[in-house]
PDB file of C-alpha atoms in Angstrom:
ATOM      1  CA  UNK A   1     130.896  30.298  43.541  1.00 70.00           C
ATOM      2  CA  UNK A   2     128.125  28.109  44.783  1.00 84.00           C
ATOM      3  CA  UNK A   3     124.806  30.025  44.598  1.00 92.00           C
ATOM      4  CA  UNK A   4     121.492  28.240  45.216  1.00 94.00           C
ATOM      5  CA  UNK A   5     119.243  28.144  42.147  1.00 92.00           C
ATOM      6  CA  UNK A   6     116.241  29.476  44.005  1.00 95.00           C
ATOM      7  CA  UNK A   7     117.652  32.920  44.797  1.00 97.00           C
ATOM      8  CA  UNK A   8     117.915  36.152  42.863  1.00 98.00           C
ATOM      9  CA  UNK A   9     120.707  38.584  43.591  1.00 98.00           C
ATOM     10  CA  UNK A  10     121.227  42.329  43.829  1.00 97.00           C
ATOM     11  CA  UNK A  11     124.264  44.238  42.567  1.00 96.00           C
ATOM     12  CA  UNK A  12     124.749  45.269  46.228  1.00 96.00           C
ATOM     13  CA  UNK A  13     125.349  41.580  47.154  1.00 96.00           C
ATOM     14  CA  UNK A  14     122.019  40.749  48.824  1.00 98.00           C
ATOM     15  CA  UNK A  15     120.136  37.554  47.825  1.00 98.00           C
ATOM     16  CA  UNK A  16     116.346  37.190  47.896  1.00 98.00           C
ATOM     17  CA  UNK A  17     114.326  34.006  47.993  1.00 98.00           C
ATOM     18  CA  UNK A  18     110.553  33.919  47.379  1.00 98.00           C
ATOM     19  CA  UNK A  19     108.811  31.877  50.074  1.00 97.00           C
ATOM     20  CA  UNK A  20     105.671  29.764  49.483  1.00 97.00           C
ATOM     21  CA  UNK A  21     103.544  32.462  51.233  1.00 97.00           C
ATOM     22  CA  UNK A  22     104.753  35.260  48.904  1.00 96.00           C
ATOM     23  CA  UNK A  23     107.154  36.776  51.421  1.00 98.00           C
ATOM     24  CA  UNK A  24     110.862  37.131  50.580  1.00 98.00           C
ATOM     25  CA  UNK A  25     113.769  36.052  52.706  1.00 98.00           C
ATOM     26  CA  UNK A  26     116.894  38.167  52.354  1.00 98.00           C
ATOM     27  CA  UNK A  27     120.573  37.726  53.249  1.00 98.00           C
ATOM     28  CA  UNK A  28     124.000  38.572  51.971  1.00 97.00           C
ATOM     29  CA  UNK A  29     125.779  36.470  49.373  1.00 96.00           C
ATOM     30  CA  UNK A  30     128.631  34.040  50.031  1.00 95.00           C
ATOM     31  CA  UNK A  31     130.881  36.415  48.071  1.00 95.00           C
ATOM     32  CA  UNK A  32     129.949  39.369  50.245  1.00 94.00           C
ATOM     33  CA  UNK A  33     130.547  37.513  53.555  1.00 95.00           C
ATOM     34  CA  UNK A  34     133.934  36.318  52.190  1.00 93.00           C
ATOM     35  CA  UNK A  35     134.899  39.866  51.366  1.00 93.00           C
ATOM     36  CA  UNK A  36     133.852  41.154  54.790  1.00 94.00           C
ATOM     37  CA  UNK A  37     135.578  38.338  56.740  1.00 93.00           C
ATOM     38  CA  UNK A  38     134.425  37.156  60.160  1.00 95.00           C
ATOM     39  CA  UNK A  39     131.213  38.871  61.095  1.00 96.00           C
ATOM     40  CA  UNK A  40     130.975  40.152  64.680  1.00 96.00           C
ATOM     41  CA  UNK A  41     127.718  42.054  64.699  1.00 97.00           C
ATOM     42  CA  UNK A  42     124.478  42.338  62.721  1.00 97.00           C
ATOM     43  CA  UNK A  43     122.029  45.200  63.120  1.00 97.00           C
ATOM     44  CA  UNK A  44     118.767  43.835  61.723  1.00 97.00           C
ATOM     45  CA  UNK A  45     116.000  46.140  60.479  1.00 97.00           C
ATOM     46  CA  UNK A  46     112.999  47.047  62.645  1.00 97.00           C
ATOM     47  CA  UNK A  47     109.950  44.827  62.161  1.00 98.00           C
ATOM     48  CA  UNK A  48     107.142  46.729  60.387  1.00 98.00           C
ATOM     49  CA  UNK A  49     109.679  49.067  58.768  1.00 98.00           C
ATOM     50  CA  UNK A  50     108.446  50.107  55.332  1.00 98.00           C
ATOM     51  CA  UNK A  51     111.269  50.443  52.814  1.00 97.00           C
ATOM     52  CA  UNK A  52     111.920  51.202  49.209  1.00 98.00           C
ATOM     53  CA  UNK A  53     114.102  48.966  46.953  1.00 96.00           C
ATOM     54  CA  UNK A  54     117.800  49.756  47.367  1.00 96.00           C
ATOM     55  CA  UNK A  55     117.211  51.566  50.733  1.00 97.00           C
ATOM     56  CA  UNK A  56     119.720  50.717  53.444  1.00 98.00           C
ATOM     57  CA  UNK A  57     117.873  48.720  56.114  1.00 98.00           C
ATOM     58  CA  UNK A  58     120.471  46.866  58.103  1.00 97.00           C
ATOM     59  CA  UNK A  59     124.225  46.738  58.907  1.00 97.00           C
ATOM     60  CA  UNK A  60     126.681  43.944  59.076  1.00 96.00           C
ATOM     61  CA  UNK A  61     129.997  44.454  60.895  1.00 96.00           C
ATOM     62  CA  UNK A  62     133.108  42.364  60.539  1.00 94.00           C
ATOM     63  CA  UNK A  63     136.601  42.518  61.949  1.00 90.00           C
ATOM     64  CA  UNK A  64     137.432  44.426  58.705  1.00 87.00           C
ATOM     65  CA  UNK A  65     134.530  46.864  58.139  1.00 90.00           C
ATOM     66  CA  UNK A  66     130.915  47.740  58.555  1.00 93.00           C
ATOM     67  CA  UNK A  67     128.628  47.461  55.558  1.00 95.00           C
ATOM     68  CA  UNK A  68     125.078  48.594  54.858  1.00 97.00           C
ATOM     69  CA  UNK A  69     122.534  45.982  53.777  1.00 97.00           C
ATOM     70  CA  UNK A  70     119.945  47.141  51.255  1.00 98.00           C
ATOM     71  CA  UNK A  71     116.344  46.030  50.652  1.00 98.00           C
ATOM     72  CA  UNK A  72     116.364  44.221  47.295  1.00 97.00           C
ATOM     73  CA  UNK A  73     112.661  45.094  46.777  1.00 97.00           C
ATOM     74  CA  UNK A  74     110.165  47.566  48.220  1.00 98.00           C
ATOM     75  CA  UNK A  75     107.907  46.360  51.017  1.00 98.00           C
ATOM     76  CA  UNK A  76     107.482  45.923  54.769  1.00 98.00           C
ATOM     77  CA  UNK A  77     109.897  44.057  57.026  1.00 98.00           C
ATOM     78  CA  UNK A  78     107.950  41.260  58.756  1.00 98.00           C
ATOM     79  CA  UNK A  79     110.644  39.199  60.515  1.00 98.00           C
ATOM     80  CA  UNK A  80     114.335  39.157  61.426  1.00 98.00           C
ATOM     81  CA  UNK A  81     116.716  36.387  62.232  1.00 98.00           C
ATOM     82  CA  UNK A  82     117.021  36.678  66.040  1.00 97.00           C
ATOM     83  CA  UNK A  83     119.780  34.042  66.113  1.00 97.00           C
ATOM     84  CA  UNK A  84     122.158  36.579  64.615  1.00 97.00           C
ATOM     85  CA  UNK A  85     122.202  38.663  67.830  1.00 95.00           C
ATOM     86  CA  UNK A  86     124.248  36.028  69.601  1.00 96.00           C
ATOM     87  CA  UNK A  87     125.689  34.255  66.503  1.00 97.00           C
ATOM     88  CA  UNK A  88     126.493  36.662  63.676  1.00 97.00           C
ATOM     89  CA  UNK A  89     128.920  34.054  62.363  1.00 95.00           C
ATOM     90  CA  UNK A  90     125.869  32.141  61.071  1.00 97.00           C
ATOM     91  CA  UNK A  91     126.164  34.392  57.973  1.00 97.00           C
ATOM     92  CA  UNK A  92     129.729  33.169  57.459  1.00 95.00           C
ATOM     93  CA  UNK A  93     128.841  29.554  58.099  1.00 96.00           C
ATOM     94  CA  UNK A  94     125.558  29.403  56.125  1.00 96.00           C
ATOM     95  CA  UNK A  95     124.879  32.608  54.168  1.00 96.00           C
ATOM     96  CA  UNK A  96     121.942  31.115  52.192  1.00 97.00           C
ATOM     97  CA  UNK A  97     120.256  29.160  54.966  1.00 96.00           C
ATOM     98  CA  UNK A  98     120.867  29.721  58.690  1.00 96.00           C
ATOM     99  CA  UNK A  99     122.411  33.108  58.025  1.00 97.00           C
ATOM    100  CA  UNK A 100     119.351  34.826  56.536  1.00 98.00           C
ATOM    101  CA  UNK A 101     118.921  38.325  57.875  1.00 98.00           C
ATOM    102  CA  UNK A 102     115.274  39.452  57.369  1.00 98.00           C
ATOM    103  CA  UNK A 103     111.978  38.684  55.673  1.00 98.00           C
ATOM    104  CA  UNK A 104     109.998  41.244  53.752  1.00 98.00           C
ATOM    105  CA  UNK A 105     106.443  41.354  52.490  1.00 98.00           C
ATOM    106  CA  UNK A 106     107.090  42.865  49.066  1.00 98.00           C
ATOM    107  CA  UNK A 107     104.835  45.483  47.530  1.00 98.00           C
ATOM    108  CA  UNK A 108     105.138  43.373  44.321  1.00 97.00           C
ATOM    109  CA  UNK A 109     106.698  39.938  44.530  1.00 95.00           C
ATOM    110  CA  UNK A 110     107.409  39.989  40.811  1.00 95.00           C
ATOM    111  CA  UNK A 111     110.029  42.658  41.519  1.00 96.00           C
ATOM    112  CA  UNK A 112     112.257  39.812  42.764  1.00 97.00           C
ATOM    113  CA  UNK A 113     112.471  38.464  39.216  1.00 95.00           C
ATOM    114  CA  UNK A 114     114.095  41.744  38.173  1.00 96.00           C
ATOM    115  CA  UNK A 115     117.132  40.896  40.250  1.00 98.00           C
ATOM    116  CA  UNK A 116     120.070  38.921  38.764  1.00 97.00           C
ATOM    117  CA  UNK A 117     120.124  35.198  38.413  1.00 96.00           C
ATOM    118  CA  UNK A 118     123.144  33.294  39.700  1.00 94.00           C
ATOM    119  CA  UNK A 119     124.955  33.374  36.297  1.00 94.00           C
ATOM    120  CA  UNK A 120     124.599  37.120  35.881  1.00 95.00           C
ATOM    121  CA  UNK A 121     125.743  37.678  39.525  1.00 96.00           C
ATOM    122  CA  UNK A 122     128.796  35.417  39.083  1.00 94.00           C
ATOM    123  CA  UNK A 123     129.714  37.263  35.900  1.00 95.00           C
ATOM    124  CA  UNK A 124     129.375  40.634  37.729  1.00 96.00           C
ATOM    125  CA  UNK A 125     131.646  39.454  40.573  1.00 95.00           C
ATOM    126  CA  UNK A 126     134.190  37.985  38.177  1.00 93.00           C
ATOM    127  CA  UNK A 127     134.342  41.255  36.225  1.00 91.00           C
ATOM    128  CA  UNK A 128     135.183  43.046  39.468  1.00 80.00           C
ATOM    129  CA  UNK A 129     132.118  45.376  39.519  1.00 64.00           C
TER     130      UNK A 129
END
C-alpha cells in the first residue's frame, strides 16, 4: 500500500492533508477506491456546509456500490473538486492528488493529528477491520 507521508487517515478510509494555509484537503484512500472499483459518480458536499467530525458529507458511487464519505474533522467546507463531476475516475487514477474531493476549514487543525498515520492505517487494513 503506497500512502503519501503527508496525509493522516480515518478508520472510514478518508485521507486528510493539511495545506500551507491551514485548510485541509480530503479524499478517499487508495484502498477504498480499490474496494469500490471503477467510480462512476461523486456527490461532493455543499460549499459553506458546516459539519462535525465523522459526519457523512459526500457520496461516491461505483459500478459495485455507493458509499458515504465522512468529514475527518469538524469544520466548514470551503471548496470541492469540480473536475469530479465529469471525471469521477480521477479518484481511481490519482486518489491522493487529482482525485481529492473537498477542502475544509477545520475548527481545530490539530484534530488532523488525531487521525492515523500511514503505518497505523496499513495495519488496520491488513487486519481486516
